[in-house]
Amino acid sequence: MSMAHDGLWSIGELAVHAGVTVKTIRFYSDRGLLPEASRSAGGHRRYGPDALERLRLIRSLRTLDVPVPEVRRILAEQDERGADEERGGTGGALEDAVAVRLRALGSELRALRWREAALRLVHECPPGERADRLRLIGSLTVPPSTAPLARFWRGWLPPRMPARSVGAFLEVAVPHLPDEPDPAQVLAFARLHALVTRPCSVGERPQPAAHRAARAGGAAVLYAGLAEAYELAGTQMRRGRQPGAGEALDGFVAAYADAYGTRDTPAFRRVLAGELAADPRLDGYWELAAVVTTAPGRPPEPTPGAAHDWLLAALRGQTAAGA
C-alpha cells in the first residue's frame, strides 16, 4: 500500500503497515505519543512517514512494560536529540526506564519464587499439618519482609546503644533471605516471623542481664567484642573443634570484662558463666535463622547464637574444671 499524493497515510493505512489496530493508534495519538501530521478535509487523521518508526518504538517499549509516562519521556528526549543514528536516537530516559523495569521484574520474580516454594510447602506436607502451615504463611508478605525481625532485636538490644553498633549487630542477627528459597526455608522463616511477633509472656524478661553494663558506653564495647569472639569461634566450629580454651574464649570474656570495667579473673569467669547460663535463651531463633540462610545440601554456617553457645560451653567447662 502506497502513500497518498501528499506523502501521508490515513490512520487505517498506518495501522496496516504497523500491524496494529486503528484503536491502538488512536490511543497513542490521543495521549500525545504519536502526533498526527495533519487532518484531511473530512477531519480524518493523517500521519507522516516517520510515524511508522515512532509507532514501532512505542510498541517495543510497551511490550517491555514501560509505563506510558516513561514512554512519553523517552520520545520527548528522542525528539530533542534528533534522529542521530550514531547516538542511537535514545539516551538517559531509555536507560533509566529499562533499569527501573529490571529492578521491578527482579522483585516480581523473587515474589513468584517465594510463592512457588510456599505452595510446594503446603502441597507436599501431610494433610494434618496443612492448616498450621497455611496459618504461618498467611502472616507473611510475599516476598517476605525482615522488618519485624529488626524491630524485635531493636527492642532486645540495650537502650541508647549507638546507631552504628545497632546497625552492625542487625547485619548479622537478621538473616538475608534467599532469592530462590526451598519449602524448608519458607517454613523456617514463617516460624521465625511468628516467634518475633508473638506477644511477650507475663514475666518474660525482654533483655538479658548481660546488657546491664556497668559503665557508660559499655553496650557498644560489649557487642563489638562479642562480634570478634563469635567470628573466632565460628572458625573453630567450621573445623569441627569442640568448645575449649583459646583466643575465642579469651576474647569472649574480655568483651564482658571491658563492658563492665573490670578485670578478667577466674572469679569473674565463674560469675559470668552463671549469669549467662541464667539469661533468656534464643536458641530457637538462631536455629531457624540458620535454616533460612543455608542453601539446600550445604552445612549450616555458624550463627552468632551457635557461636555464643559454643563459647558459653567452653566457659562453663573451664570454670567447672577450675572449681
CSV table of C-alpha atoms in Angstrom, one decimal:
chain,number,residue,atom,x,y,z
A,1,MET,CA,0.0,0.0,0.0
A,2,SER,CA,1.5,3.3,-1.1
A,3,MET,CA,1.1,6.7,0.5
A,4,ALA,CA,-1.3,9.3,-0.8
A,5,HIS,CA,0.0,12.0,-3.2
A,6,ASP,CA,0.8,14.3,-0.3
A,7,GLY,CA,3.1,11.6,1.2
A,8,LEU,CA,0.8,11.0,4.2
A,9,TRP,CA,-1.0,7.9,5.5
A,10,SER,CA,-4.5,7.6,6.8
A,11,ILE,CA,-4.9,6.1,10.2
A,12,GLY,CA,-6.1,2.8,8.6
A,13,GLU,CA,-3.1,2.7,6.2
A,14,LEU,CA,-0.7,3.3,9.1
A,15,ALA,CA,-2.4,0.5,11.1
A,16,VAL,CA,-1.9,-1.9,8.2
A,17,HIS,CA,1.8,-1.1,7.8
A,18,ALA,CA,2.4,-1.3,11.6
A,19,GLY,CA,0.4,-4.5,12.1
A,20,VAL,CA,-1.8,-2.9,14.8
A,21,THR,CA,-5.4,-1.8,15.1
A,22,VAL,CA,-6.8,1.6,14.4
A,23,LYS,CA,-7.9,1.7,18.0
A,24,THR,CA,-4.3,1.3,19.2
A,25,ILE,CA,-3.0,4.2,17.0
A,26,ARG,CA,-5.9,6.4,18.2
A,27,PHE,CA,-5.0,5.5,21.8
A,28,TYR,CA,-1.4,6.6,21.4
A,29,SER,CA,-2.3,9.7,19.4
A,30,ASP,CA,-4.9,10.9,22.0
A,31,ARG,CA,-2.1,10.7,24.6
A,32,GLY,CA,0.3,12.7,22.6
A,33,LEU,CA,2.7,9.9,21.9
A,34,LEU,CA,2.1,9.7,18.2
A,35,PRO,CA,1.4,13.2,16.8
A,36,GLU,CA,-0.6,13.4,13.5
A,37,ALA,CA,0.9,15.4,10.7
A,38,SER,CA,-2.4,16.9,9.6
A,39,ARG,CA,-6.1,16.3,9.2
A,40,SER,CA,-8.0,15.6,6.0
A,41,ALA,CA,-10.8,17.9,4.7
A,42,GLY,CA,-13.2,15.5,6.4
A,43,GLY,CA,-11.3,15.7,9.7
A,44,HIS,CA,-9.5,12.3,9.5
A,45,ARG,CA,-6.0,11.9,10.9
A,46,ARG,CA,-3.1,11.8,8.6
A,47,TYR,CA,0.4,10.6,9.5
A,48,GLY,CA,3.8,11.2,8.0
A,49,PRO,CA,6.5,8.6,7.1
A,50,ASP,CA,8.3,8.9,10.4
A,51,ALA,CA,5.1,7.8,12.3
A,52,LEU,CA,5.7,4.2,11.4
A,53,GLU,CA,9.2,4.0,13.2
A,54,ARG,CA,7.8,6.0,16.1
A,55,LEU,CA,4.9,3.7,16.5
A,56,ARG,CA,7.2,0.7,16.4
A,57,LEU,CA,9.3,2.2,19.1
A,58,ILE,CA,6.2,2.8,21.2
A,59,ARG,CA,5.1,-0.8,20.7
A,60,SER,CA,8.5,-2.1,21.7
A,61,LEU,CA,8.6,-0.1,24.9
A,62,ARG,CA,5.1,-1.1,25.8
A,63,THR,CA,6.0,-4.8,25.1
A,64,LEU,CA,8.7,-4.3,27.7
A,65,ASP,CA,6.0,-3.0,30.1
A,66,VAL,CA,7.5,0.5,30.2
A,67,PRO,CA,4.7,2.8,31.5
A,68,VAL,CA,3.1,5.3,29.2
A,69,PRO,CA,4.5,8.4,31.2
A,70,GLU,CA,8.0,6.9,30.8
A,71,VAL,CA,7.4,6.2,27.1
A,72,ARG,CA,6.5,9.9,26.7
A,73,ARG,CA,9.8,11.0,28.4
A,74,ILE,CA,11.8,8.7,26.1
A,75,LEU,CA,10.1,10.1,23.0
A,76,ALA,CA,10.5,13.6,24.2
A,77,GLU,CA,14.2,13.1,24.7
A,78,GLN,CA,14.5,11.4,21.3
A,79,ASP,CA,12.8,14.4,19.7
A,80,GLU,CA,15.3,16.8,21.4
A,81,ARG,CA,18.3,14.7,20.3
A,82,GLY,CA,17.0,14.3,16.7
A,83,ALA,CA,17.4,11.3,14.5
A,84,ASP,CA,21.1,10.9,15.1
A,85,GLU,CA,21.7,7.2,14.3
A,86,GLU,CA,25.3,7.4,15.7
A,87,ARG,CA,23.9,8.2,19.1
A,88,GLY,CA,21.2,5.6,18.9
A,89,GLY,CA,18.3,8.0,18.9
A,90,THR,CA,17.6,7.5,22.6
A,91,GLY,CA,19.5,8.3,25.8
A,92,GLY,CA,19.3,8.5,29.5
A,93,ALA,CA,15.5,8.3,29.7
A,94,LEU,CA,15.5,4.9,28.0
A,95,GLU,CA,18.3,3.6,30.2
A,96,ASP,CA,16.6,4.8,33.3
A,97,ALA,CA,13.3,3.2,32.2
A,98,VAL,CA,14.9,-0.1,31.4
A,99,ALA,CA,16.8,-0.1,34.7
A,100,VAL,CA,13.6,0.5,36.6
A,101,ARG,CA,11.8,-2.3,34.8
A,102,LEU,CA,14.7,-4.7,35.5
A,103,ARG,CA,14.5,-3.9,39.2
A,104,ALA,CA,10.8,-4.3,39.3
A,105,LEU,CA,11.0,-7.5,37.4
A,106,GLY,CA,13.6,-8.9,39.8
A,107,SER,CA,11.2,-8.2,42.7
A,108,GLU,CA,8.4,-9.8,40.8
A,109,LEU,CA,10.4,-12.9,40.1
A,110,ARG,CA,11.6,-13.1,43.7
A,111,ALA,CA,8.0,-12.9,44.9
A,112,LEU,CA,7.0,-15.7,42.5
A,113,ARG,CA,9.8,-17.9,43.7
A,114,TRP,CA,8.7,-17.4,47.3
A,115,ARG,CA,5.1,-18.1,46.4
A,116,GLU,CA,6.0,-21.2,44.5
A,117,ALA,CA,8.1,-22.5,47.4
A,118,ALA,CA,5.2,-21.7,49.8
A,119,LEU,CA,2.7,-23.6,47.5
A,120,ARG,CA,5.1,-26.6,47.4
A,121,LEU,CA,5.3,-26.4,51.2
A,122,VAL,CA,1.5,-26.8,51.6
A,123,HIS,CA,1.2,-29.3,48.7
A,124,GLU,CA,3.9,-31.7,50.0
A,125,CYS,CA,3.1,-31.7,53.7
A,126,PRO,CA,0.9,-34.3,55.4
A,127,PRO,CA,-2.8,-33.3,55.4
A,128,GLY,CA,-2.8,-32.9,59.2
A,129,GLU,CA,-0.2,-30.2,59.0
A,130,ARG,CA,-1.7,-28.0,56.3
A,131,ALA,CA,-3.9,-25.9,58.5
A,132,ASP,CA,-0.9,-24.9,60.7
A,133,ARG,CA,1.3,-24.2,57.7
A,134,LEU,CA,-1.3,-22.1,56.0
A,135,ARG,CA,-1.7,-20.1,59.2
A,136,LEU,CA,2.0,-19.4,59.3
A,137,ILE,CA,2.3,-18.5,55.7
A,138,GLY,CA,-0.8,-16.3,55.9
A,139,SER,CA,1.0,-13.9,58.2
A,140,LEU,CA,3.8,-13.2,55.7
A,141,THR,CA,4.0,-10.8,52.8
A,142,VAL,CA,5.4,-12.1,49.5
A,143,PRO,CA,8.3,-11.6,49.2
A,144,PRO,CA,8.6,-11.5,53.0
A,145,SER,CA,10.0,-8.6,55.0
A,146,THR,CA,12.6,-8.9,57.6
A,147,ALA,CA,11.5,-5.6,59.3
A,148,PRO,CA,9.7,-7.5,62.2
A,149,LEU,CA,13.0,-9.3,63.0
A,150,ALA,CA,14.9,-6.0,63.1
A,151,ARG,CA,12.2,-4.5,65.4
A,152,PHE,CA,12.5,-7.5,67.7
A,153,TRP,CA,16.2,-7.0,68.0
A,154,ARG,CA,16.0,-3.3,68.5
A,155,GLY,CA,13.7,-4.0,71.5
A,156,TRP,CA,16.1,-6.6,72.8
A,157,LEU,CA,19.3,-4.5,72.5
A,158,PRO,CA,20.3,-2.1,75.3
A,159,PRO,CA,18.7,1.3,75.2
A,160,ARG,CA,20.9,4.3,74.0
A,161,MET,CA,23.2,1.9,72.1
A,162,PRO,CA,25.0,3.8,69.3
A,163,ALA,CA,23.3,3.6,66.0
A,164,ARG,CA,26.4,2.3,64.3
A,165,SER,CA,26.6,-0.6,66.8
A,166,VAL,CA,23.0,-1.4,66.4
A,167,GLY,CA,23.4,-1.5,62.6
A,168,ALA,CA,26.4,-3.8,62.8
A,169,PHE,CA,24.5,-6.2,65.1
A,170,LEU,CA,21.4,-6.2,62.9
A,171,GLU,CA,23.6,-7.0,59.9
A,172,VAL,CA,24.5,-10.4,61.4
A,173,ALA,CA,21.4,-11.0,63.5
A,174,VAL,CA,18.8,-10.5,60.8
A,175,PRO,CA,19.1,-13.2,58.1
A,176,HIS,CA,19.5,-12.3,54.5
A,177,LEU,CA,16.6,-14.0,52.7
A,178,PRO,CA,17.4,-16.3,49.7
A,179,ASP,CA,16.0,-15.2,46.3
A,180,GLU,CA,15.1,-18.8,45.4
A,181,PRO,CA,14.0,-20.5,48.7
A,182,ASP,CA,13.0,-24.1,49.1
A,183,PRO,CA,9.9,-25.1,51.1
A,184,ALA,CA,12.0,-25.8,54.2
A,185,GLN,CA,13.4,-22.2,54.1
A,186,VAL,CA,9.9,-20.7,53.7
A,187,LEU,CA,8.7,-22.7,56.7
A,188,ALA,CA,11.7,-21.7,58.8
A,189,PHE,CA,11.2,-18.0,58.0
A,190,ALA,CA,7.4,-18.3,58.7
A,191,ARG,CA,8.2,-19.8,62.1
A,192,LEU,CA,10.9,-17.1,62.7
A,193,HIS,CA,8.4,-14.4,61.9
A,194,ALA,CA,5.8,-16.0,64.3
A,195,LEU,CA,8.5,-16.2,67.0
A,196,VAL,CA,9.4,-12.5,66.9
A,197,THR,CA,5.9,-11.2,66.5
A,198,ARG,CA,4.2,-13.2,69.3
A,199,PRO,CA,3.2,-11.2,72.4
A,200,CYS,CA,5.6,-11.4,75.3
A,201,SER,CA,4.6,-13.8,78.1
A,202,VAL,CA,3.8,-12.4,81.5
A,203,GLY,CA,7.0,-12.2,83.5
A,204,GLU,CA,9.2,-12.9,80.5
A,205,ARG,CA,12.4,-10.8,80.6
A,206,PRO,CA,12.8,-8.7,77.5
A,207,GLN,CA,16.6,-8.4,77.8
A,208,PRO,CA,19.4,-10.5,79.3
A,209,ALA,CA,21.1,-9.4,82.4
A,210,ALA,CA,24.4,-9.1,80.5
A,211,HIS,CA,23.0,-6.0,78.8
A,212,ARG,CA,23.3,-4.1,82.1
A,213,ALA,CA,26.8,-2.9,81.5
A,214,ALA,CA,28.2,-1.0,84.5
A,215,ARG,CA,29.9,1.8,82.7
A,216,ALA,CA,28.9,4.3,80.1
A,217,GLY,CA,29.3,3.1,76.5
A,218,GLY,CA,29.5,-0.5,77.8
A,219,ALA,CA,26.9,-1.9,75.4
A,220,ALA,CA,28.8,-0.8,72.3
A,221,VAL,CA,32.1,-2.2,73.8
A,222,LEU,CA,30.3,-5.4,74.6
A,223,TYR,CA,28.8,-6.1,71.2
A,224,ALA,CA,31.9,-5.0,69.3
A,225,GLY,CA,34.0,-7.5,71.4
A,226,LEU,CA,31.4,-10.2,71.0
A,227,ALA,CA,31.3,-9.9,67.2
A,228,GLU,CA,35.1,-10.6,67.1
A,229,ALA,CA,34.7,-13.5,69.5
A,230,TYR,CA,31.9,-15.0,67.5
A,231,GLU,CA,33.9,-14.8,64.4
A,232,LEU,CA,36.8,-16.6,66.0
A,233,ALA,CA,34.5,-19.2,67.5
A,234,GLY,CA,32.9,-19.7,64.0
A,235,THR,CA,36.3,-20.6,62.6
A,236,GLN,CA,36.8,-23.3,65.2
A,237,MET,CA,33.3,-24.6,64.7
A,238,ARG,CA,33.9,-24.9,60.9
A,239,ARG,CA,36.9,-27.0,61.7
A,240,GLY,CA,34.8,-29.3,63.9
A,241,ARG,CA,36.6,-28.2,67.1
A,242,GLN,CA,34.9,-28.9,70.5
A,243,PRO,CA,34.4,-25.9,72.8
A,244,GLY,CA,37.6,-25.2,74.8
A,245,ALA,CA,40.1,-22.6,75.9
A,246,GLY,CA,41.8,-20.3,73.4
A,247,GLU,CA,41.7,-17.0,71.7
A,248,ALA,CA,38.0,-17.1,71.0
A,249,LEU,CA,37.1,-17.7,74.6
A,250,ASP,CA,39.5,-15.1,75.9
A,251,GLY,CA,38.0,-12.5,73.6
A,252,PHE,CA,34.5,-13.5,74.7
A,253,VAL,CA,35.3,-13.0,78.3
A,254,ALA,CA,37.3,-9.8,77.6
A,255,ALA,CA,34.2,-8.3,75.9
A,256,TYR,CA,32.2,-8.6,79.1
A,257,ALA,CA,35.1,-7.5,81.3
A,258,ASP,CA,35.7,-4.4,79.3
A,259,ALA,CA,32.0,-3.6,79.2
A,260,TYR,CA,31.8,-3.9,83.0
A,261,GLY,CA,35.1,-2.0,83.5
A,262,THR,CA,36.6,-4.9,85.4
A,263,ARG,CA,39.5,-7.4,85.1
A,264,ASP,CA,39.3,-10.9,83.6
A,265,THR,CA,40.0,-13.2,86.6
A,266,PRO,CA,39.0,-16.8,87.4
A,267,ALA,CA,36.4,-15.3,89.8
A,268,PHE,CA,34.9,-13.1,87.1
A,269,ARG,CA,34.7,-16.0,84.7
A,270,ARG,CA,32.8,-18.1,87.3
A,271,VAL,CA,30.3,-15.3,87.9
A,272,LEU,CA,29.9,-14.6,84.2
A,273,ALA,CA,29.3,-18.3,83.4
A,274,GLY,CA,26.5,-18.4,86.0
A,275,GLU,CA,25.0,-15.1,84.8
A,276,LEU,CA,25.0,-16.1,81.1
A,277,ALA,CA,23.5,-19.5,81.9
A,278,ALA,CA,20.6,-17.8,83.6
A,279,ASP,CA,19.9,-15.4,80.8
A,280,PRO,CA,16.9,-15.9,78.4
A,281,ARG,CA,17.7,-18.3,75.6
A,282,LEU,CA,17.1,-17.5,72.0
A,283,ASP,CA,18.3,-20.9,70.6
A,284,GLY,CA,15.1,-21.3,68.6
A,285,TYR,CA,15.7,-18.0,66.8
A,286,TRP,CA,19.2,-18.9,65.7
A,287,GLU,CA,18.3,-22.5,64.7
A,288,LEU,CA,15.6,-21.1,62.4
A,289,ALA,CA,17.8,-18.4,61.1
A,290,ALA,CA,20.4,-21.0,60.2
A,291,VAL,CA,17.9,-22.9,58.1
A,292,VAL,CA,16.7,-19.7,56.3
A,293,THR,CA,20.2,-18.8,55.2
A,294,THR,CA,21.6,-22.2,54.4
A,295,ALA,CA,21.4,-23.4,50.8
A,296,PRO,CA,20.0,-26.9,50.3
A,297,GLY,CA,22.6,-29.6,50.6
A,298,ARG,CA,25.2,-27.4,52.3
A,299,PRO,CA,26.2,-27.4,56.0
A,300,PRO,CA,24.9,-24.5,58.0
A,301,GLU,CA,27.2,-21.6,58.7
A,302,PRO,CA,27.7,-20.8,62.4
A,303,THR,CA,25.3,-18.1,63.6
A,304,PRO,CA,26.0,-15.7,66.4
A,305,GLY,CA,23.7,-17.8,68.6
A,306,ALA,CA,25.5,-21.0,67.8
A,307,ALA,CA,28.9,-19.3,68.4
A,308,HIS,CA,27.6,-17.9,71.7
A,309,ASP,CA,26.5,-21.4,72.8
A,310,TRP,CA,29.9,-22.8,71.8
A,311,LEU,CA,31.7,-20.1,73.8
A,312,LEU,CA,29.4,-20.5,76.8
A,313,ALA,CA,30.0,-24.2,76.8
A,314,ALA,CA,33.8,-23.5,76.7
A,315,LEU,CA,33.5,-21.1,79.6
A,316,ARG,CA,31.4,-23.4,81.7
A,317,GLY,CA,33.8,-26.3,81.0
A,318,GLN,CA,36.8,-24.2,82.1
A,319,THR,CA,35.2,-22.8,85.2
A,320,ALA,CA,34.0,-26.3,86.2
A,321,ALA,CA,37.5,-27.7,85.8
A,322,GLY,CA,38.9,-24.8,87.8
A,323,ALA,CA,36.4,-25.4,90.6
